[in-house]
mmCIF file of C-alpha atoms and ligand atoms in Angstrom:
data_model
loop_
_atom_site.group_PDB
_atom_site.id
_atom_site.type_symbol
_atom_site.label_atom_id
_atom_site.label_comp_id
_atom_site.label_asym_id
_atom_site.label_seq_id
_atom_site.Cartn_x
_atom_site.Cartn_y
_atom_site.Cartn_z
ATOM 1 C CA UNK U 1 1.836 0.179 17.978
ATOM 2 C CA UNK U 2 -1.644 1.186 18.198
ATOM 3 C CA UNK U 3 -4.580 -1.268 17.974
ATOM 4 C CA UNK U 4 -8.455 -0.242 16.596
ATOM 5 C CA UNK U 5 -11.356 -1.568 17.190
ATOM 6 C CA UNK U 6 -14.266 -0.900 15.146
ATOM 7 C CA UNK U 7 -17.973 -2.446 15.049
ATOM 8 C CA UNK U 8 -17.662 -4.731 12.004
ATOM 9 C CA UNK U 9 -15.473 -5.963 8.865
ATOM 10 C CA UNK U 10 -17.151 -2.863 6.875
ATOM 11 C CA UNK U 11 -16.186 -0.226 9.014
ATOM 12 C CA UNK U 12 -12.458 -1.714 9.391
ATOM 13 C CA UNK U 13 -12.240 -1.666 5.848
ATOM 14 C CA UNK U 14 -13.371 1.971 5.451
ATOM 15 C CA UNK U 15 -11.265 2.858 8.239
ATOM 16 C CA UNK U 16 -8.015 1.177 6.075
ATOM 17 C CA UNK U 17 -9.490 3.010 2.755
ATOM 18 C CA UNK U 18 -9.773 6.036 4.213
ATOM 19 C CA UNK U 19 -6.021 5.791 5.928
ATOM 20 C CA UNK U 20 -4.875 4.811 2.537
ATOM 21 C CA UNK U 21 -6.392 7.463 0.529
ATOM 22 C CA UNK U 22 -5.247 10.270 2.583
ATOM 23 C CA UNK U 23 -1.696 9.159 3.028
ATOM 24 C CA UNK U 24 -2.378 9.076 -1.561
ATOM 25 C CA UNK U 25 -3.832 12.861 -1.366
ATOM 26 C CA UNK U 26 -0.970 14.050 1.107
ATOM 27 C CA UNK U 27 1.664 12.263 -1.161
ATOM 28 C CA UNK U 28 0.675 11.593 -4.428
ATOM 29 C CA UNK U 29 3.928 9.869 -5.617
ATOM 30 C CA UNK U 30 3.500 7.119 -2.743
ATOM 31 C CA UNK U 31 5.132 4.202 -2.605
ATOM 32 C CA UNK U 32 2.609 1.752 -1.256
ATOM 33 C CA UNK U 33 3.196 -1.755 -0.041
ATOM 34 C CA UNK U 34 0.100 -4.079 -1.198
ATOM 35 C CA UNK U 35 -1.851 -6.899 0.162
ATOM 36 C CA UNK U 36 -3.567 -9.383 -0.961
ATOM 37 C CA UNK U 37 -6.413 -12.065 0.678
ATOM 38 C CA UNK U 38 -10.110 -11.798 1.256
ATOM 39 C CA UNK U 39 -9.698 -8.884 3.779
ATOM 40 C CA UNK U 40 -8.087 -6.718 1.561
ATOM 41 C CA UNK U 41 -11.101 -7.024 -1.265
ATOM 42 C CA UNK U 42 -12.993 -4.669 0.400
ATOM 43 C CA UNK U 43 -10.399 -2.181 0.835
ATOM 44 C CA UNK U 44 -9.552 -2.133 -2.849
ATOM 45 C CA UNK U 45 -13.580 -1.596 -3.742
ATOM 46 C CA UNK U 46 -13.437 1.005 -1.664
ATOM 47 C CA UNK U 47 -10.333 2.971 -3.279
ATOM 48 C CA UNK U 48 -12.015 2.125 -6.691
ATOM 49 C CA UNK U 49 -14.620 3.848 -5.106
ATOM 50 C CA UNK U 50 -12.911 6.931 -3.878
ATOM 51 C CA UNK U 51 -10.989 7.186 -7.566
ATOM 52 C CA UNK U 52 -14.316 6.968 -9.423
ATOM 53 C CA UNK U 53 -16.752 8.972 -7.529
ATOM 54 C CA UNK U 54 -13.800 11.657 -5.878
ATOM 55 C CA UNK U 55 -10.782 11.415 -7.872
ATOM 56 C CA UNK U 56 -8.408 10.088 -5.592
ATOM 57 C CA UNK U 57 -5.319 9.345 -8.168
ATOM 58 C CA UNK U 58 -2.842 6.429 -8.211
ATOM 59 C CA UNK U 59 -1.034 8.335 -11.192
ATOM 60 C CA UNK U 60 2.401 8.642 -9.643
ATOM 61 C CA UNK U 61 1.997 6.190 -7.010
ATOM 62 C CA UNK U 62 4.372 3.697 -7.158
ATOM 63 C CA UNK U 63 3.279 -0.103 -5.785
ATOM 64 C CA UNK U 64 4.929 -3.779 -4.060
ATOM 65 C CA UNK U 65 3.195 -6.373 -3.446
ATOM 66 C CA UNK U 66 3.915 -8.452 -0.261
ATOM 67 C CA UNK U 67 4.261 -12.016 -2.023
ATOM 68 C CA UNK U 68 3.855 -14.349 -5.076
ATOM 69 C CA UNK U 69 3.437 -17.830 -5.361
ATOM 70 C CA UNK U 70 6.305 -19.650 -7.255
ATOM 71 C CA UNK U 71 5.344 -21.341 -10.551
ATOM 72 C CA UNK U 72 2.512 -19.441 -11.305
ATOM 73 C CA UNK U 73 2.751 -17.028 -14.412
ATOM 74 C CA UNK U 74 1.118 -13.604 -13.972
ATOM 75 C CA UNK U 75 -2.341 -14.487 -16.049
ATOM 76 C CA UNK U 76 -2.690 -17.524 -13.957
ATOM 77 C CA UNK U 77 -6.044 -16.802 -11.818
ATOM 78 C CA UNK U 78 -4.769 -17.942 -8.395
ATOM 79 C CA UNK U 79 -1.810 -15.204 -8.928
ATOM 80 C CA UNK U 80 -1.235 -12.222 -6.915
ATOM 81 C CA UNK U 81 -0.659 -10.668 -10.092
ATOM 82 C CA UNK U 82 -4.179 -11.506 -10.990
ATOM 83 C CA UNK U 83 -5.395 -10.693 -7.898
ATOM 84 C CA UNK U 84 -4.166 -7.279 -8.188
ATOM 85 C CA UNK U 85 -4.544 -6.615 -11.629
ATOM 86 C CA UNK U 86 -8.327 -7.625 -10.835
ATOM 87 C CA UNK U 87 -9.486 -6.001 -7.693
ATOM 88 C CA UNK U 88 -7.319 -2.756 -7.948
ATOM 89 C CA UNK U 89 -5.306 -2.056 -10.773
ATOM 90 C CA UNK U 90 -7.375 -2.430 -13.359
ATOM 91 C CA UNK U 91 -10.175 -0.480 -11.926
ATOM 92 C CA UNK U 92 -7.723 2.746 -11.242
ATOM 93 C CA UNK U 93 -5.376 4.614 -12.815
ATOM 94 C CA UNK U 94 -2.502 3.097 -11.421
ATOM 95 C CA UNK U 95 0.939 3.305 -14.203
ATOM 96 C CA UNK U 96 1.273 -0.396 -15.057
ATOM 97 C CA UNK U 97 4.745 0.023 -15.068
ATOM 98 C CA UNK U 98 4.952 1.340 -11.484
ATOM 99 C CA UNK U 99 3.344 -1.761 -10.256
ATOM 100 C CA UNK U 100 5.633 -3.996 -8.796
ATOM 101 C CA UNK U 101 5.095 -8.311 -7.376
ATOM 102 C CA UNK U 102 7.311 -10.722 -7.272
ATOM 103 C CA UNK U 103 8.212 -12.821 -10.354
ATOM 104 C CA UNK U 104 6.903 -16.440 -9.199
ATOM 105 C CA UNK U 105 8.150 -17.567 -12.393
ATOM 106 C CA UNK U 106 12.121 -16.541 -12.151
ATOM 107 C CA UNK U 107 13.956 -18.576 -13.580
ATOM 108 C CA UNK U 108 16.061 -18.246 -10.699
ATOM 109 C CA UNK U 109 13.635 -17.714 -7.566
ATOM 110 C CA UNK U 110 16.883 -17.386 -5.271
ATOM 111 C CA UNK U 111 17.643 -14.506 -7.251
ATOM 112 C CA UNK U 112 14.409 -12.973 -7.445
ATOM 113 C CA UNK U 113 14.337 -11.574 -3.760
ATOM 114 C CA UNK U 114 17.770 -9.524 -4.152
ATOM 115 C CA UNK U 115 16.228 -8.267 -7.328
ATOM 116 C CA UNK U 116 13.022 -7.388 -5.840
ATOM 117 C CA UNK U 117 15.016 -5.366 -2.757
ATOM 118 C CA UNK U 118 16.743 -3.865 -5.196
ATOM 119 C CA UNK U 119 13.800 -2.282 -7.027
ATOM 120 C CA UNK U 120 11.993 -1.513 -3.450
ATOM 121 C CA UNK U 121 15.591 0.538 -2.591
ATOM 122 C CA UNK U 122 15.331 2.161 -6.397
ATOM 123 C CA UNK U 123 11.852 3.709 -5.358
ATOM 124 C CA UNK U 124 12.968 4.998 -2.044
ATOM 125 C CA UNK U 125 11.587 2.183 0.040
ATOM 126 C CA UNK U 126 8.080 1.685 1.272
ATOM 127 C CA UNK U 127 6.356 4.626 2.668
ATOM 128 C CA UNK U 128 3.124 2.856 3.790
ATOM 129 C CA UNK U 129 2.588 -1.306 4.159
ATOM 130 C CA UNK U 130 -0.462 -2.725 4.249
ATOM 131 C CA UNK U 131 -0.691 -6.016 6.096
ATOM 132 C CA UNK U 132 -3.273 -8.522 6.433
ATOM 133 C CA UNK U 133 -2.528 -12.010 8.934
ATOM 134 C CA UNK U 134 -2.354 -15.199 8.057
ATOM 135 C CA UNK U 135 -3.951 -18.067 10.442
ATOM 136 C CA UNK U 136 -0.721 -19.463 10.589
ATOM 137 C CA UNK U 137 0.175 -16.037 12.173
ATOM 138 C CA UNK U 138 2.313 -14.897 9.377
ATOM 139 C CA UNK U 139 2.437 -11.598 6.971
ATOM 140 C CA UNK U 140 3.412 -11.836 3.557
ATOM 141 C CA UNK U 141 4.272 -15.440 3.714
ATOM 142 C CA UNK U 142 6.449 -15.594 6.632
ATOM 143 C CA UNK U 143 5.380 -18.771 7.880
ATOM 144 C CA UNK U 144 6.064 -19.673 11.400
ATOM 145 C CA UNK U 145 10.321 -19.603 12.451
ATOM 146 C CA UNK U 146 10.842 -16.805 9.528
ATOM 147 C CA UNK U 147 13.941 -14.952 10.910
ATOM 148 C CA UNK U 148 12.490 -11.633 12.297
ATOM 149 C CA UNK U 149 15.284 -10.291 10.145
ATOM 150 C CA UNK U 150 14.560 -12.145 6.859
ATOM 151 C CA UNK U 151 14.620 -10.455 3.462
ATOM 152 C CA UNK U 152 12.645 -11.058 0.097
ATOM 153 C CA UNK U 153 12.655 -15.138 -0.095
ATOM 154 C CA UNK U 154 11.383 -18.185 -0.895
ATOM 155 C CA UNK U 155 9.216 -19.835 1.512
ATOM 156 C CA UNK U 156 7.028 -23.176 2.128
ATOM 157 C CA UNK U 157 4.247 -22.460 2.788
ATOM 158 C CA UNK U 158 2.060 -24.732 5.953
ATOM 159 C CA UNK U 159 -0.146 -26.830 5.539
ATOM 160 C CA UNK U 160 -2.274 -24.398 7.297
ATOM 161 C CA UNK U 161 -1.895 -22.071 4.826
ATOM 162 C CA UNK U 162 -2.667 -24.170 1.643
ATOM 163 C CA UNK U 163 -6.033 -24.825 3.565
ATOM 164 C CA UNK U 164 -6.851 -21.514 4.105
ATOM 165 C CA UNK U 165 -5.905 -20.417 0.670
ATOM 166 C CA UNK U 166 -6.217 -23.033 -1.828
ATOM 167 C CA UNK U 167 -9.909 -22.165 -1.938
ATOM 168 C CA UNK U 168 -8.976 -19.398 -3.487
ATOM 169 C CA UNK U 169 -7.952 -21.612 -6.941
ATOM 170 C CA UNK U 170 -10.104 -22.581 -9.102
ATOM 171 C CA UNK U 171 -8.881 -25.691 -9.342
ATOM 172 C CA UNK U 172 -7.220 -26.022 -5.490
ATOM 173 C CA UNK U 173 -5.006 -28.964 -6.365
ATOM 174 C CA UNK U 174 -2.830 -26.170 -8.580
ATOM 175 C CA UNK U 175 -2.316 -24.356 -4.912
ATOM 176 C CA UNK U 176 1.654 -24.156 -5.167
ATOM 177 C CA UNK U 177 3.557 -25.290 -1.635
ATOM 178 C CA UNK U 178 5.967 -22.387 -2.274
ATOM 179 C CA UNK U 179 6.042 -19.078 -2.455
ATOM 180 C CA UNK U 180 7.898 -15.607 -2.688
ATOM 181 C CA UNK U 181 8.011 -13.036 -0.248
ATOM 182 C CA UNK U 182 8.939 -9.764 1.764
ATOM 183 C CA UNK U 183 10.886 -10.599 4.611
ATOM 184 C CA UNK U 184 9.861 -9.681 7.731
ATOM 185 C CA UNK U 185 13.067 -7.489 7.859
ATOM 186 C CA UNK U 186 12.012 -6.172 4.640
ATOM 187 C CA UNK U 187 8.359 -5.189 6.109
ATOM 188 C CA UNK U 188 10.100 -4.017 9.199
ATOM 189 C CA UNK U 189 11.615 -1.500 7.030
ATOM 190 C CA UNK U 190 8.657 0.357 5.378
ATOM 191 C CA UNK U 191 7.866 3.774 7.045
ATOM 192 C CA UNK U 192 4.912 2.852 8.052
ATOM 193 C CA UNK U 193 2.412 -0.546 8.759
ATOM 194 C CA UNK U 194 -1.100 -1.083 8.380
ATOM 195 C CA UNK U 195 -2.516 -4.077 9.640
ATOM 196 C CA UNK U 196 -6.176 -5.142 8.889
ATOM 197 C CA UNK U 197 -7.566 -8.337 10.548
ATOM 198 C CA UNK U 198 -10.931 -9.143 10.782
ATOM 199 C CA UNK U 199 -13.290 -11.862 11.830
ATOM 200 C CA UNK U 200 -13.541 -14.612 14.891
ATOM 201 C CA UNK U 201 -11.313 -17.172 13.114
ATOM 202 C CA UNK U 202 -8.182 -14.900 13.152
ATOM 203 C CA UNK U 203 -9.005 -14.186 17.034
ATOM 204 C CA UNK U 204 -6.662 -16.186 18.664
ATOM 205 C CA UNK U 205 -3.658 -15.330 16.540
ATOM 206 C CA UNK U 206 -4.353 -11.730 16.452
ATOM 207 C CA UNK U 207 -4.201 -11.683 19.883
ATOM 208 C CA UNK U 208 -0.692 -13.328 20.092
ATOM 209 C CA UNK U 209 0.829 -11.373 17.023
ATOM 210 C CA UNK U 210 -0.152 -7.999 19.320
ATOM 211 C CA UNK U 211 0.147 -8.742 22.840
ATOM 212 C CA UNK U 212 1.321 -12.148 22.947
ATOM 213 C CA UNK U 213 5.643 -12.297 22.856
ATOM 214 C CA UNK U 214 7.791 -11.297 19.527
ATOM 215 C CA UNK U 215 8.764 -14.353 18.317
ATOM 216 C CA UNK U 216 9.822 -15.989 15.048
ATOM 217 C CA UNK U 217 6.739 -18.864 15.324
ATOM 218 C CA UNK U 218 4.299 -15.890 14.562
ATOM 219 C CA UNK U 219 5.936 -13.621 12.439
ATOM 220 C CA UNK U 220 3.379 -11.064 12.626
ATOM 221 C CA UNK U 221 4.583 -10.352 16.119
ATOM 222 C CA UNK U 222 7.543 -8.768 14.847
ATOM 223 C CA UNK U 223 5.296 -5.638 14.188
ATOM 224 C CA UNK U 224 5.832 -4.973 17.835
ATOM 225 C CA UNK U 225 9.184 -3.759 17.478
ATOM 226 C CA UNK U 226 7.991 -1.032 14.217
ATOM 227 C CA UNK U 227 7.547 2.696 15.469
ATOM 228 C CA UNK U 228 4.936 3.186 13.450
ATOM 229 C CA UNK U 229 2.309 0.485 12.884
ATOM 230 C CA UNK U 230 -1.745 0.750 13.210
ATOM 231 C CA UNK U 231 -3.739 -2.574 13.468
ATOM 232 C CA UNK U 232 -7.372 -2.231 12.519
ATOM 233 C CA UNK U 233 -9.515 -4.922 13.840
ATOM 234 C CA UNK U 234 -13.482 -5.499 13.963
ATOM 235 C CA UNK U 235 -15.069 -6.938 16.886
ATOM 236 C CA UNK U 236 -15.143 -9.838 16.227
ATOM 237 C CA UNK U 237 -11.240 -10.063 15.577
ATOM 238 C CA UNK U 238 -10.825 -8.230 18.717
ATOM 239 C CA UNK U 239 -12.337 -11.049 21.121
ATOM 240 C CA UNK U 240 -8.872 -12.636 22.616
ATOM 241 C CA UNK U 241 -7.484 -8.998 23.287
ATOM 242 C CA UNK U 242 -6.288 -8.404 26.627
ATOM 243 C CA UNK U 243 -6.831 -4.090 26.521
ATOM 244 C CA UNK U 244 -9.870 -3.732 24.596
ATOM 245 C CA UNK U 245 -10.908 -1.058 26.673
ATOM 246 C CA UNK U 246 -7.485 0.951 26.272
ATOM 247 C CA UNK U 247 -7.289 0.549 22.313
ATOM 248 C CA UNK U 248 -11.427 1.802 22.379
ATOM 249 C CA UNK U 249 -10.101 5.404 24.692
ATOM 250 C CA UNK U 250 -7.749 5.918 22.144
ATOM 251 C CA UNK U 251 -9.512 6.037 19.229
ATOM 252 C CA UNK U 252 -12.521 7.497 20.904
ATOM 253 C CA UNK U 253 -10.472 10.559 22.826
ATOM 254 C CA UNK U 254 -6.808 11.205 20.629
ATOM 255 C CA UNK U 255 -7.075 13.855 18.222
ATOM 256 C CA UNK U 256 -5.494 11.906 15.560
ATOM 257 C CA UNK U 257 -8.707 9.972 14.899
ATOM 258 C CA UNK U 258 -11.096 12.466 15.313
ATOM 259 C CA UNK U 259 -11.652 13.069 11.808
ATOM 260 C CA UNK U 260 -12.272 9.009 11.678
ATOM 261 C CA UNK U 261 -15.245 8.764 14.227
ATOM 262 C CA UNK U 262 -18.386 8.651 11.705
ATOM 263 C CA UNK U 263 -16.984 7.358 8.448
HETATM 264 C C1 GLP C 1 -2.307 -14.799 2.278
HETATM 265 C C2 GLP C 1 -1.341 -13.645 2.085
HETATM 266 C C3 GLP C 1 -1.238 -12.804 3.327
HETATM 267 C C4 GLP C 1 -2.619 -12.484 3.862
HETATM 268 C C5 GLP C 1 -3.354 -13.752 4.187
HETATM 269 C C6 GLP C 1 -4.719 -13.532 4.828
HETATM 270 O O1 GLP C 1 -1.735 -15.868 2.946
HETATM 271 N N1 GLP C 1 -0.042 -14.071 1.709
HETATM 272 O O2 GLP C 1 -0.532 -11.608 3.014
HETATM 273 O O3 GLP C 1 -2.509 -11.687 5.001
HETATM 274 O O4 GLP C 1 -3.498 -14.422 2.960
HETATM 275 O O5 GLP C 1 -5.729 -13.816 3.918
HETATM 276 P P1 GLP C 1 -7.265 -13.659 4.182
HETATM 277 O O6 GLP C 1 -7.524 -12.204 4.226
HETATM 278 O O7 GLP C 1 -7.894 -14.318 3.009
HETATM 279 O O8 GLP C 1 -7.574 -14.309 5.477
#
């Protein structure tokens, strides 16, 4: 694993773009893992960004989501669907049909997450993730004692969680308690992680999903046993960490992130 620090929220989300976009120009027929919260916002603007003003094409890039809430159809506005559909993929020129979530309204949601491996498996698994963190320490959904080798699932969510997210309803008190998602199994499969964390309130459980022990009560730890997997942080994110000053050397001195230092 390799931890980044940069200045602010901004420059980790440029940093993410920029990771994102090149991985899409080196291998146009991607298969991307999506995220979804307020962190990720920024990243999407930005890609929008790089596909309007330099082309960068989604055309035969193939997409999953992370997670969907159960019960809530696809036009519903506290959806992932709608999420994605409105910050990324109707803003690029993404193939509908290569766009992949969870079905939250399956009319069998034990069925859905076999389904849902099987169309990740179809499209030659995940080459890149992107991964955001829950306060309640998890990715995806994978709230706290998620087996670290759990597949596509339904999960309760906290009541952590339904704080921290049911402002994103319009009307909170429709904030389903359950949801669908990767397992962390699943995630730990994908070639390759992204994690993007910002701000002081996810602090203290950044610091224990990357240093702190891998266990199942913060299922974001479990991206300590992935060969490949790049957490971008801001400063402020970055308070708790133990090796600040070993994470800065790296990206100031390794040639892999030269090309990085004044985007
Ligand atoms: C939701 C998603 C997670 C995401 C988290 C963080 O719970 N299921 O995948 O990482 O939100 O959201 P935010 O960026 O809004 O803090």
């Amino acid at each position: 694993m390799e931890v980044i620090i940069r200045p602010d929220a901004e420059a980790a989300a440029r940093l993410v773009a920029h990771l994102i976009a090149r991985a899409l120009r080196r291998k146009p027929d991607l298969v991307l893992g999506l995220a979804t919260g307020r962190t990720m916002e920024r990243v999407y603007d930005l890609l929008v960004e790089f596909h309007r003003r330099d082309g960068l094409d989604f055309s035969r890039c193939t997409s999953f989501n992370l997670d969907e809430y159960v019960g809530l159809p696809p036009e519903h506005p506290g959806s992932y669907h709608h999420y994605m559909r409105r910050h990324l993929f109707d803003r690029v020129n993404i193939d509908p049909s290569r766009t992949h979530l969870p079905d939250g309204m399956a009319a069998d949601p034990d069925a859905e997450g076999p389904r849902y491996e099987a169309l990740i498996r179809a499209a030659g698994g995940i080459d890149l993730q992107l991964l955001g963190l829950g306060r309640s320490g998890h990715i995806g959904f994978n709230e706290p004692l998620s087996a670290l080798r759990s597949r596509t699932r339904v999960k309760c969510l906290t009541e952590t969680t339904i704080r921290e997210n049911r402002t994103q309803f319009p009307n909170p008190d429709e904030m389903p308690r359950r949801a669908i998602t990767m397992g962390v199994g699943t995630i730990l499969e994908c070639r390759r992680l992204l994690m993007l964390v910002t701000g002081a309130a996810k602090a203290e459980v950044l610091a224990r999903a990357v240093e702190g022990p891998i266990t199942a009560m913060i299922s974001a730890s479990a991206i300590q046993l992935h060969p490949a997997c790049t957490v971008i942080v801001d400063e402020a994110a970055a308070a708790n960490l133990q090796e600040k000053d070993y994470y800065r050397w790296i990206f100031a001195t390794e040639p892999e992130w030269r090309e990085f230092q004044h985007i």
